[in-house]
Short mmCIF file of C-alpha atoms in Angstrom, two decimals:
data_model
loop_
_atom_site.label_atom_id
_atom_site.label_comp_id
_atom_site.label_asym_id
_atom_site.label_seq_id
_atom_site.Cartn_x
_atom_site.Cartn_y
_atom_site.Cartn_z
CA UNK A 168 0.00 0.00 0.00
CA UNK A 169 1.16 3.60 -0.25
CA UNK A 170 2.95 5.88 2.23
CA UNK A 171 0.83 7.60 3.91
CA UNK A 172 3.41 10.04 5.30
CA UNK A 173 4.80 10.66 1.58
CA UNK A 174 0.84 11.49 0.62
CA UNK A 175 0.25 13.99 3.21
CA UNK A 176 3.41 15.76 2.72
CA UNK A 177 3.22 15.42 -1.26
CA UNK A 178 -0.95 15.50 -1.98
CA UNK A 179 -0.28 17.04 -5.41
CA UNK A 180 1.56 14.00 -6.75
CA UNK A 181 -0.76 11.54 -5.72
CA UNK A 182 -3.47 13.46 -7.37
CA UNK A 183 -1.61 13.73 -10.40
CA UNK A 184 -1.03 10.08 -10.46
CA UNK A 185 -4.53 9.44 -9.78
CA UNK A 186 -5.40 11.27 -12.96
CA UNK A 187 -2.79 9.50 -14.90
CA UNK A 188 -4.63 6.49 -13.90
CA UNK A 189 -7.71 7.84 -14.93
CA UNK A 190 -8.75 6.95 -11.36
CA UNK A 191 -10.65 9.32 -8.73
CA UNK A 192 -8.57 12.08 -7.18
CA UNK A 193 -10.54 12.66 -4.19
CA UNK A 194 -9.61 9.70 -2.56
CA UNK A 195 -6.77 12.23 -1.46
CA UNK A 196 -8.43 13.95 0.17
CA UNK A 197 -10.14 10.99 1.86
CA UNK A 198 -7.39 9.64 3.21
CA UNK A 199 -5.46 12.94 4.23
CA UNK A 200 -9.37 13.11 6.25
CA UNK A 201 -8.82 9.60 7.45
CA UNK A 202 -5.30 9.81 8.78
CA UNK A 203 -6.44 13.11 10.87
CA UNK A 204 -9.56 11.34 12.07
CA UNK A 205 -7.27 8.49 13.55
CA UNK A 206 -4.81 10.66 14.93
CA UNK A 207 -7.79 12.48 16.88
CA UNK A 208 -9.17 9.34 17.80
CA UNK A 209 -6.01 7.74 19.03
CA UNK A 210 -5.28 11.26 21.12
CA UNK A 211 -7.95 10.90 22.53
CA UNK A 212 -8.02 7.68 23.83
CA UNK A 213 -4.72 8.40 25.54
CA UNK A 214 -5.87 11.40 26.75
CA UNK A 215 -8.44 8.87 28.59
CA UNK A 216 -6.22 6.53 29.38
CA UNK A 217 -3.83 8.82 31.10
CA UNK A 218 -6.59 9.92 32.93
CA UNK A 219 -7.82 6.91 34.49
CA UNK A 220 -4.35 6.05 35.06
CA UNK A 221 -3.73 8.98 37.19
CA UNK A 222 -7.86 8.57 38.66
CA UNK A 223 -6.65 5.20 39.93
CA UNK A 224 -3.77 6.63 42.23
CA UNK A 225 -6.89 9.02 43.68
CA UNK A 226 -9.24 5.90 44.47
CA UNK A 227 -5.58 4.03 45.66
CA UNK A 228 -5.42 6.98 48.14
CA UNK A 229 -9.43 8.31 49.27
CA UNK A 230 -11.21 6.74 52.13
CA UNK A 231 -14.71 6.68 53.23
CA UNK A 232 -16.92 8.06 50.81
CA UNK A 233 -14.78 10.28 48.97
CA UNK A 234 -13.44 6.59 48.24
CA UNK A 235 -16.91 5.34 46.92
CA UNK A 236 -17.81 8.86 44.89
CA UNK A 237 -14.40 8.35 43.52
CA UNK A 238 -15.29 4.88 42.62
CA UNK A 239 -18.54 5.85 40.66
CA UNK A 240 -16.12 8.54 38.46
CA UNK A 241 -13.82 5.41 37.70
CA UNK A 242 -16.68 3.64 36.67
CA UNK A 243 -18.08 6.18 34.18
CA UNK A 244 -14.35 7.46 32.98
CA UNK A 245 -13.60 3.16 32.36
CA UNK A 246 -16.85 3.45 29.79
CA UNK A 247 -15.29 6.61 28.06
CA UNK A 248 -11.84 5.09 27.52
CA UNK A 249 -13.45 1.56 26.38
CA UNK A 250 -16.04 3.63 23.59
CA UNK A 251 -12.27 5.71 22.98
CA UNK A 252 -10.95 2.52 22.55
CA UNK A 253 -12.89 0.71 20.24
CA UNK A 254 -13.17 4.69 18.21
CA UNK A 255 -9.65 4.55 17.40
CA UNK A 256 -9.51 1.13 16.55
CA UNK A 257 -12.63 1.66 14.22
CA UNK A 258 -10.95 4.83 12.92
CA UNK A 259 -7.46 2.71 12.39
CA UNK A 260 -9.20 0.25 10.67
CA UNK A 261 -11.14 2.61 7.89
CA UNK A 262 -7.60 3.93 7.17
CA UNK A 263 -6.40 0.53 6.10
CA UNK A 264 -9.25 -0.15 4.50
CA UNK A 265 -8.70 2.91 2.16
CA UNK A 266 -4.75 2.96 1.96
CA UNK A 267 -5.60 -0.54 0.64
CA UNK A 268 -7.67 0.29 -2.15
CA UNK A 269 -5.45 3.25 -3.17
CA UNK A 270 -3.36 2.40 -6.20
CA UNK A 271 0.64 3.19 -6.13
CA UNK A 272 2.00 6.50 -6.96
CA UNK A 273 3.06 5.65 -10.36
CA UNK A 274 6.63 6.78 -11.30
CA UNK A 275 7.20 9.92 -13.52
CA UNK A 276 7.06 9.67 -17.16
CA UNK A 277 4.61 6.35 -17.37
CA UNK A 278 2.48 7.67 -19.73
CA UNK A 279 -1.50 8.76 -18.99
CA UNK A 280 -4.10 6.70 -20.23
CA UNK A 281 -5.55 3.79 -20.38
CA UNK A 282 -5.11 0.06 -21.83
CA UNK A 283 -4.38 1.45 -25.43
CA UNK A 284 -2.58 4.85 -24.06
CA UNK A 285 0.93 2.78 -23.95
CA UNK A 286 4.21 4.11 -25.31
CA UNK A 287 6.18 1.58 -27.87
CA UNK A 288 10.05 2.50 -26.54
CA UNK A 289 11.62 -0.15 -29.33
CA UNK A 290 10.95 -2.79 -32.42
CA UNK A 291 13.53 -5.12 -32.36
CA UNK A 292 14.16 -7.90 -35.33
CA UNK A 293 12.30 -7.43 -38.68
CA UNK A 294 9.02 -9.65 -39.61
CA UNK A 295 9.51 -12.37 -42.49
CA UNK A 296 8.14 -12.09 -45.28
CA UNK A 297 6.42 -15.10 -45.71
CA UNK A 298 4.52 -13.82 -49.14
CA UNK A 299 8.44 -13.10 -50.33
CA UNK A 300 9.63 -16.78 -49.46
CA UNK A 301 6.17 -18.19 -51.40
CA UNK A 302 4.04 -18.89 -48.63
CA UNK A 303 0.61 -18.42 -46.33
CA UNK A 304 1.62 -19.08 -42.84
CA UNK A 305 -0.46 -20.87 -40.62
CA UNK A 306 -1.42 -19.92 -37.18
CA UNK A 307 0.31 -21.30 -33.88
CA UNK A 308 -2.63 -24.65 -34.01
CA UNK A 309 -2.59 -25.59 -36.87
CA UNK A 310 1.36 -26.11 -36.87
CA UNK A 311 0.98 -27.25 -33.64
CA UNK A 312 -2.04 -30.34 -33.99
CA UNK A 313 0.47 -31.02 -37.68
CA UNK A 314 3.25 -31.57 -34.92
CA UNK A 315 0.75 -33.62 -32.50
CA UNK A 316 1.97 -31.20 -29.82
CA UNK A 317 -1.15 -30.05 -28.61
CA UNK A 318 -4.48 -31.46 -28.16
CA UNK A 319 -7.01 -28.84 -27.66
CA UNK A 320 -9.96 -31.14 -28.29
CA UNK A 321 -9.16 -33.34 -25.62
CA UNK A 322 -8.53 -30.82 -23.05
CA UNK A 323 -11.85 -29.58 -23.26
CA UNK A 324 -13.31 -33.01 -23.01
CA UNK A 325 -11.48 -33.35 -20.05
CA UNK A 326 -11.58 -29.94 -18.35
CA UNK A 327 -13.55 -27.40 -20.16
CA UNK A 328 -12.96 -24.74 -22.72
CA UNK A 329 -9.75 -22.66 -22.71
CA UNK A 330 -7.78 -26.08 -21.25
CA UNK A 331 -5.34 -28.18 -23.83
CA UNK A 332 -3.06 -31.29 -23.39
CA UNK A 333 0.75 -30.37 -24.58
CA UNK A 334 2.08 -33.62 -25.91
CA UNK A 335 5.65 -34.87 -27.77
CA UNK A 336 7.12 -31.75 -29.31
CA UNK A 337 4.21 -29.29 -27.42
CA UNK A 338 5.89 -30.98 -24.08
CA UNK A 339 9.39 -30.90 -24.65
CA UNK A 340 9.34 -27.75 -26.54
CA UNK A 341 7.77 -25.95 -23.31
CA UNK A 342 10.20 -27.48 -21.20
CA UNK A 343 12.84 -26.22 -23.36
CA UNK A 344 11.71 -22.73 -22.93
CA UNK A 345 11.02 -23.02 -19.51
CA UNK A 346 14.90 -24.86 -18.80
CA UNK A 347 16.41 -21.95 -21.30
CA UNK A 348 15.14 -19.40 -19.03
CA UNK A 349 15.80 -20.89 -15.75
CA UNK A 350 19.77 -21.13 -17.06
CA UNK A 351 19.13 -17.15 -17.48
CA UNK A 352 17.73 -16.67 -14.48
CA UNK A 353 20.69 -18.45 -12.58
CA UNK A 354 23.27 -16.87 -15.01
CA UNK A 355 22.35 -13.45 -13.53
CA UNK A 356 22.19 -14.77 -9.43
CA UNK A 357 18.87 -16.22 -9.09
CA UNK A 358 17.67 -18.95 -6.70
CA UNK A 359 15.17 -20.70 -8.23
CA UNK A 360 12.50 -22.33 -6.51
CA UNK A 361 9.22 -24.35 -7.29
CA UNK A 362 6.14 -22.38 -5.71
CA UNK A 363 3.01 -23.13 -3.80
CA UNK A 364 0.24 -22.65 -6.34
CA UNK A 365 -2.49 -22.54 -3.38
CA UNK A 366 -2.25 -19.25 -1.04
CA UNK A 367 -3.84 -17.86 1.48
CA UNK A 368 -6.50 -14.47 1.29
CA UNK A 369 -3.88 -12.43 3.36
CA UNK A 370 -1.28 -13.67 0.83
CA UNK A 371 -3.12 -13.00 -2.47
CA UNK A 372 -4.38 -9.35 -1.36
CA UNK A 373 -0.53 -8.35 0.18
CA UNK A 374 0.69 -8.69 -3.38
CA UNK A 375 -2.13 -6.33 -4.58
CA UNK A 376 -4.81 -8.76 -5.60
CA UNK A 377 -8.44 -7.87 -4.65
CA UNK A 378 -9.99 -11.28 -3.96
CA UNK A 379 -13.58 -9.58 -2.86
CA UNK A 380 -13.83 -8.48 -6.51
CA UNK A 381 -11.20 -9.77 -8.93
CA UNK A 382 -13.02 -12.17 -11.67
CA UNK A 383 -9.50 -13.32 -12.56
CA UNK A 384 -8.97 -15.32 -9.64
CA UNK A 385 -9.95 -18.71 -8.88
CA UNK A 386 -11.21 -19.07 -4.93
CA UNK A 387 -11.51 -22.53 -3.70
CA UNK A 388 -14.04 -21.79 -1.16
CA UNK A 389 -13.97 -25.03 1.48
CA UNK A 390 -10.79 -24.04 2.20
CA UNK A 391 -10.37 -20.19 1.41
CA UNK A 392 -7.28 -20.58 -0.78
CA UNK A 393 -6.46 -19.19 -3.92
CA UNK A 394 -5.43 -20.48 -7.09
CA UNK A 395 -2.28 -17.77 -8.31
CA UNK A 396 -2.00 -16.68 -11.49
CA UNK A 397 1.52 -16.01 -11.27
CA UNK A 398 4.14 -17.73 -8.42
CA UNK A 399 5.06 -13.76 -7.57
CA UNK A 400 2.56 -14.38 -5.08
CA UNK A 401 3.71 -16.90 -3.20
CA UNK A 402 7.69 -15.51 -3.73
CA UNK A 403 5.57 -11.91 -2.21
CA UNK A 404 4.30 -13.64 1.00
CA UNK A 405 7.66 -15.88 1.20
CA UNK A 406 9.00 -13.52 3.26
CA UNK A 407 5.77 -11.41 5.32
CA UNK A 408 6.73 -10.41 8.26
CA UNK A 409 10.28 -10.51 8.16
CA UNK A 410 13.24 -8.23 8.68
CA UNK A 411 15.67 -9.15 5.81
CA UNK A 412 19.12 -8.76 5.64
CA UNK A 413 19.98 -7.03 1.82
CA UNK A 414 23.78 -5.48 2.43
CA UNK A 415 24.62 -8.21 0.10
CA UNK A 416 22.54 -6.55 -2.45
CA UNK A 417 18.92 -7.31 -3.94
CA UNK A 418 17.68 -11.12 -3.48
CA UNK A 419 16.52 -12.86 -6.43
CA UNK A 420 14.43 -15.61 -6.81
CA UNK A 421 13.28 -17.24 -9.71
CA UNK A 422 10.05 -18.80 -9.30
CA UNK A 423 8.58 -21.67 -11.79
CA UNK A 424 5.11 -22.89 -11.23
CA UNK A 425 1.72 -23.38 -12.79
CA UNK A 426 -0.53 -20.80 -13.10
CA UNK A 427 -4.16 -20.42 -13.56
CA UNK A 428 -7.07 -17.30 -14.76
CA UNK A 429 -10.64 -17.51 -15.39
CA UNK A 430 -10.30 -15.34 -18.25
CA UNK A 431 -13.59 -13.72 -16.88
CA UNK A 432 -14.76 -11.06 -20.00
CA UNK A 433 -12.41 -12.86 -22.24
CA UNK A 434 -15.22 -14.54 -24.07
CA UNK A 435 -14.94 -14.32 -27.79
CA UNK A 436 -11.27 -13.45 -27.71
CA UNK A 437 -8.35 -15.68 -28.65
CA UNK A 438 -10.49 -18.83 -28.27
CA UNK A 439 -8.33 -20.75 -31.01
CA UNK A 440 -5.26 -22.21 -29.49
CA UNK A 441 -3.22 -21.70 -26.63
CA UNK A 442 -2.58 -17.73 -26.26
CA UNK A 443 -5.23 -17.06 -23.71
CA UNK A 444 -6.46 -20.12 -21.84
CA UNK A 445 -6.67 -21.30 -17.80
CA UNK A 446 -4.19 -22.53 -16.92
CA UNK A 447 -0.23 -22.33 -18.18
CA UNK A 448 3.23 -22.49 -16.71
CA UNK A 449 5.27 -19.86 -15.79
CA UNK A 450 8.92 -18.98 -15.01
CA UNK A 451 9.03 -15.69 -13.26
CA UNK A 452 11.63 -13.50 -11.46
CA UNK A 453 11.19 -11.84 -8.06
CA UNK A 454 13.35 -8.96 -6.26
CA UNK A 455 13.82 -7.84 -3.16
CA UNK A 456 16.16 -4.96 -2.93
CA UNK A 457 16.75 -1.81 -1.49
CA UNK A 458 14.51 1.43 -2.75
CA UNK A 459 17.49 2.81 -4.03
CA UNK A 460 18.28 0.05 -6.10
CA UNK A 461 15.04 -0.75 -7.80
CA UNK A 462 15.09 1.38 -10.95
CA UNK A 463 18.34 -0.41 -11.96
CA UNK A 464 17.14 -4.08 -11.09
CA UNK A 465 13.94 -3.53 -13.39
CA UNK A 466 16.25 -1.98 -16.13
CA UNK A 467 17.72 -5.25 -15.73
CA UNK A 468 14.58 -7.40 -15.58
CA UNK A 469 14.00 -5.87 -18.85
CA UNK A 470 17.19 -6.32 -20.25
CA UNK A 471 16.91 -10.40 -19.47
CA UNK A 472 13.67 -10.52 -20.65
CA UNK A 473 14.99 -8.78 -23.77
CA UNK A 474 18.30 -11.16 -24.67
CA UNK A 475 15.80 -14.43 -23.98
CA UNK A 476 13.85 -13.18 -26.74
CA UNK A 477 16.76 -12.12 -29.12
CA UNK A 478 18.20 -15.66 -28.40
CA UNK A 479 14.79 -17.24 -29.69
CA UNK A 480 15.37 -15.50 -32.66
CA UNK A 481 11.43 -13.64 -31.99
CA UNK A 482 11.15 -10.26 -33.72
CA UNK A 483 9.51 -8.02 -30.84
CA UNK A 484 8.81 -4.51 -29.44
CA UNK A 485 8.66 -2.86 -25.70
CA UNK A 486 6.02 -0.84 -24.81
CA UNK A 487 5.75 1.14 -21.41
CA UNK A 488 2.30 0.74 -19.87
CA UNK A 489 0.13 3.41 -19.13
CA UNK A 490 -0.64 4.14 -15.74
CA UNK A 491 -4.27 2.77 -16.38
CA UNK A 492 -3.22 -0.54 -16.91
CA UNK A 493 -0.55 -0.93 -14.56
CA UNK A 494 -2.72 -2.87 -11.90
CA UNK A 495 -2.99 -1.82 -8.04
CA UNK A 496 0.74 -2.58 -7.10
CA UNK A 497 2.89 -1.73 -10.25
CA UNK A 498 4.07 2.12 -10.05
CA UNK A 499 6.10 1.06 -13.68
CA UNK A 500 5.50 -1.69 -16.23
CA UNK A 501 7.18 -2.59 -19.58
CA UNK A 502 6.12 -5.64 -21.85
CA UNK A 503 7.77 -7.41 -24.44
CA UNK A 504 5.34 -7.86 -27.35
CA UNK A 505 6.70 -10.96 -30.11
CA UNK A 506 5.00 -10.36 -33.60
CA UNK A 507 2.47 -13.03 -34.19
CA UNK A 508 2.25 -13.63 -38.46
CA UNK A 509 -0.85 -14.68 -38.63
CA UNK A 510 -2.46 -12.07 -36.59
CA UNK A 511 0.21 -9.63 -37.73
CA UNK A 512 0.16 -7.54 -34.82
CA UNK A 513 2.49 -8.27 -31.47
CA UNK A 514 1.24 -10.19 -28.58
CA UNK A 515 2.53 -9.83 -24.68
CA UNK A 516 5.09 -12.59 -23.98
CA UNK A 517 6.86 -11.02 -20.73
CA UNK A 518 6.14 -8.02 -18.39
CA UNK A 519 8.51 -6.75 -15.54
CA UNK A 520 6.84 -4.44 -12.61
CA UNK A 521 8.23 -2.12 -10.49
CA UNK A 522 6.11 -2.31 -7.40
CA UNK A 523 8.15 -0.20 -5.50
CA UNK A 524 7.69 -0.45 -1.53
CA UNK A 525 3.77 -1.06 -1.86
CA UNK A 526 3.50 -4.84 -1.48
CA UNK A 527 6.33 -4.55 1.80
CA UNK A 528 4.43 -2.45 3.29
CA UNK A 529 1.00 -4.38 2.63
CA UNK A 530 2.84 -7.69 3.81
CA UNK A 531 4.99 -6.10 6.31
CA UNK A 532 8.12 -7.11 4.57
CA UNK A 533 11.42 -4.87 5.97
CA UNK A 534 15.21 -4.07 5.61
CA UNK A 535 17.10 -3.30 8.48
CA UNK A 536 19.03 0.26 7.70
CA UNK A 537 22.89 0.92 8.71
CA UNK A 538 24.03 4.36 9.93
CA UNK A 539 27.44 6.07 8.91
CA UNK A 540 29.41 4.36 11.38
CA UNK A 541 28.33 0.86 10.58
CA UNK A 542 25.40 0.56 13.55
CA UNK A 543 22.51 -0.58 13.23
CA UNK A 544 19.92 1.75 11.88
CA UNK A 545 15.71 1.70 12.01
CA UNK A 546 13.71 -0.63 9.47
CA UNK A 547 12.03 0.35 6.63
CA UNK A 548 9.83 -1.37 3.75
CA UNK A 549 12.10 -2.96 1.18
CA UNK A 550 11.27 -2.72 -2.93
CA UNK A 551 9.81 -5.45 -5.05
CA UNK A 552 9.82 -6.30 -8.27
CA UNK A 553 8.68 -8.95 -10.29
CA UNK A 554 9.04 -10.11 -14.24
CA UNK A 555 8.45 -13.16 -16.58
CA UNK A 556 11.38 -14.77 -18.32
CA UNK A 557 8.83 -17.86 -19.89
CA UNK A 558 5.08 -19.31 -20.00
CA UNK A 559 3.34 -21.83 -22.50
CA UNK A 560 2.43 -18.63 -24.66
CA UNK A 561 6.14 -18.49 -26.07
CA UNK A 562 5.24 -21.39 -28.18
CA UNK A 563 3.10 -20.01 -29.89
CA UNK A 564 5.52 -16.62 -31.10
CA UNK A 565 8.56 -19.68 -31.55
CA UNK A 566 5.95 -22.07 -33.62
CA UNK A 567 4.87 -18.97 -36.16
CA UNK A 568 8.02 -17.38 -36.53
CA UNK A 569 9.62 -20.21 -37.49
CA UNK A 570 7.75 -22.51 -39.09
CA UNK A 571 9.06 -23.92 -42.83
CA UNK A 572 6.34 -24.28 -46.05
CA UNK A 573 5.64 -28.40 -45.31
CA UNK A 574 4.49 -27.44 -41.69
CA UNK A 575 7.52 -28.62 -39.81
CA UNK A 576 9.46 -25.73 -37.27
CA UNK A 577 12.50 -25.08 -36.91
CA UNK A 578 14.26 -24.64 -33.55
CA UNK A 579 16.30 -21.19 -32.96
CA UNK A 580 20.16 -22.22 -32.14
CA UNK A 581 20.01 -21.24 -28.65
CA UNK A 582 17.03 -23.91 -27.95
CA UNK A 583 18.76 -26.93 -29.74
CA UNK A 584 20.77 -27.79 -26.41
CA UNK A 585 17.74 -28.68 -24.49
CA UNK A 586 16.12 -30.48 -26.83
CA UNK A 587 18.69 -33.10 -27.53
CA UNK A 588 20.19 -30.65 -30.24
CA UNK A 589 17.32 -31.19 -32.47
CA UNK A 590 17.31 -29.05 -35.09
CA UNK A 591 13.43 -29.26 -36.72
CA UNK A 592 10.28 -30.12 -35.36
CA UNK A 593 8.97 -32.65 -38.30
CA UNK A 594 5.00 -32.78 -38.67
CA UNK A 595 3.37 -36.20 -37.99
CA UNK A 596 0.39 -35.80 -39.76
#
């Protein structure tokens, strides 16, 4: 959640960001209000407490029926600090409640606007020219069903719509991706680690989720978990509630589970193949550093994110997300869009998020500070950031861009290792 100190003390930019958001401004306002209305309260109840505190030493002291008068003024001034009491606590908890549904102060120059408002920084790698080479290519299923690497068919049967088997070359080619980018990840000091996929409300709703209203997430009610849609949550709540130790520089983990979305308000869109479905696997970095050093660890998110793709041989632009569409946490986002042929436009494949300190301070998460002379200083929230180095939607950007005119693929240089050194992907059928 956001600073509330910083807010007071800088109103201006908060409203500006709330604009850029296209969100409502006066919640400013409302929480500058609520802050002052639980500072009141909170006086006030130790204004009460004090007093009945020092009343008690009276009543210790009185005899007779000063003693029992006395006694009768306890009584009443006991009811005042228990109503004072339960005021501040009501008054502490409408804060929270509000800080929590305040987005974070987005960073400057994230452009204004909405979902289509973004900024494309870069294009990287030029488009074939499949009419030039003397061919129509086909879309991401068809190559794929040629390959018997997916079975979309039977995944419904078995699950539902939106749900697909990945089978032979659909298998080992995610795998690939998936290995590839774990090698990355520990290339540049990540610890990788396999994820809970099952999290508790307090867990899902520290790293920014709303689980009262979200229609993304999947609640399994008997037990009040929640299905992730990403393994940044459980790498978020990893460490709630602790103190860490980051002299040695950010922490990295690299998180690889699978993930799931309804999709809710999806219908009609993408429903052919595997680019929007419910449930996928994900590789996907995590960083906890210190404020100072966040900026330069999301350049670098980026910059991973970027060479993965290069390596894969997938032509592809970054955008910068406007502040719209940055989600409740993010305060900066960039994607990495790979061209899709057959829909000739580019398609997200990886997104990196600054969340600044807003999910530490929602899940209490804290660095201990050092002074000048090498003491120990006070705590304060640490930064997080997150960012995807693979998911099952890469195949479909590596099965397009390279497929061949008799429906087989070939497989960019940098993949071969991991799949024995196999070279093409040869259709079955």
């Amino acid at each position: 959640m956001i600073d509330i100190k910083d807010l007071i003390e800088n109103p201006d930019a908060y409203r500006a960001s709330q604009r850029a958001r296209q969100a409502d401004e006066s919640v400013v306002d409302q929480l500058i209000s609520a802050q002052q209305a639980r500072n009141e309260a909170i006086s006030r109840f130790e204004s009460l407490r004090a007093e009945q505190k020092a009343f008690g030493k009276k009543v210790a002291q009185a005899q007779g029926e000063e003693k029992q008068r006395l006694l009768a003024e306890v009584k009443d001034l006991a009811a005042q600090v228990k109503a004072a009491e339960a005021a501040s606590g009501e008054a502490e908890d409408q804060l929270r409640d509000l800080q929590r549904r305040v987005p974070n102060l987005i960073h400057d120059g994230v452009p204004a606007g909405g979902e289509e408002d973004f900024v494309v920084l870069r294009e990287e790698g030029t488009p074939r020219d499949f009419a030039g080479e003397g061919f129509e290519p086909k879309d991401h299923l068809a190559l794929a069903e040629g390959l018997d690497a997916v079975d979309m068919e039977r995944g419904a049967k078995v699950s539902g719509a939106r749900f697909y088997f990945l089978k032979g070359f659909g298998a080992r080619l995610e795998l690939a991706i998936l290995q590839m980018g774990l090698d990355k990840a520990l290339g540049a000091g990540f610890t990788p680690m396999i994820t809970p996929t099952l999290v508790r409300p307090e867990t899902m709703q520290g790293t920014g989720f709303d689980v009262e209203h979200d229609e993304e997430i999947y609640r399994l009610e008997r037990d009040d978990l929640y299905l992730v849609g990403t393994s940044e949550v459980a790498i978020a709540g990893y460490h709630a509630d602790e103190i860490m130790d980051l002299t040695g520089g950010p922490i990295r983990y690299a998180g690889w589970s699978s993930c799931y979305r309804r999709e809710a308000g999806s219908h009609g869109k993408d429903t052919r193949g595997i680019l929007r479905v419910h449930q996928f696997n994900k590789l996907e970095m995590f960083i906890y550093c210190s404020q100072e050093d966040a900026a330069a660890e999301h350049r670098r998110m980026l910059g991973w994110e970027e060479e993965m793709l290069s390596a894969l041989e997938l032509p592809y632009r970054v955008v910068d997300i406007a502040a719209g569409d940055l989600g409740l946490s993010a305060a900066r986002k960039f994607d990495c869009e790979a061209w899709v042929p057959t829909q000739g436009t580019y398609r997200e494949l990886t997104s990196t998020s600054d969340c600044t300190t807003f999910q530490a301070r929602r899940l209490n998460i804290r660095e201990r500070t050092v002074t000048p002379d090498g003491s120990k200083g006070p705590t304060r929230p640490v930064a997080t950031l997150n960012g995807t180095l693979a998911t099952t939607r890469w195949l479909v950007a590596i099965l397009e861009n390279h497929q061949q005119a008799d429906g087989s693929v070939r497989v960019p240089e940098a993949l071969r290792p991991y799949l024995g050194g196999l070279e093409v992907l040869e259709p079955v059928r």
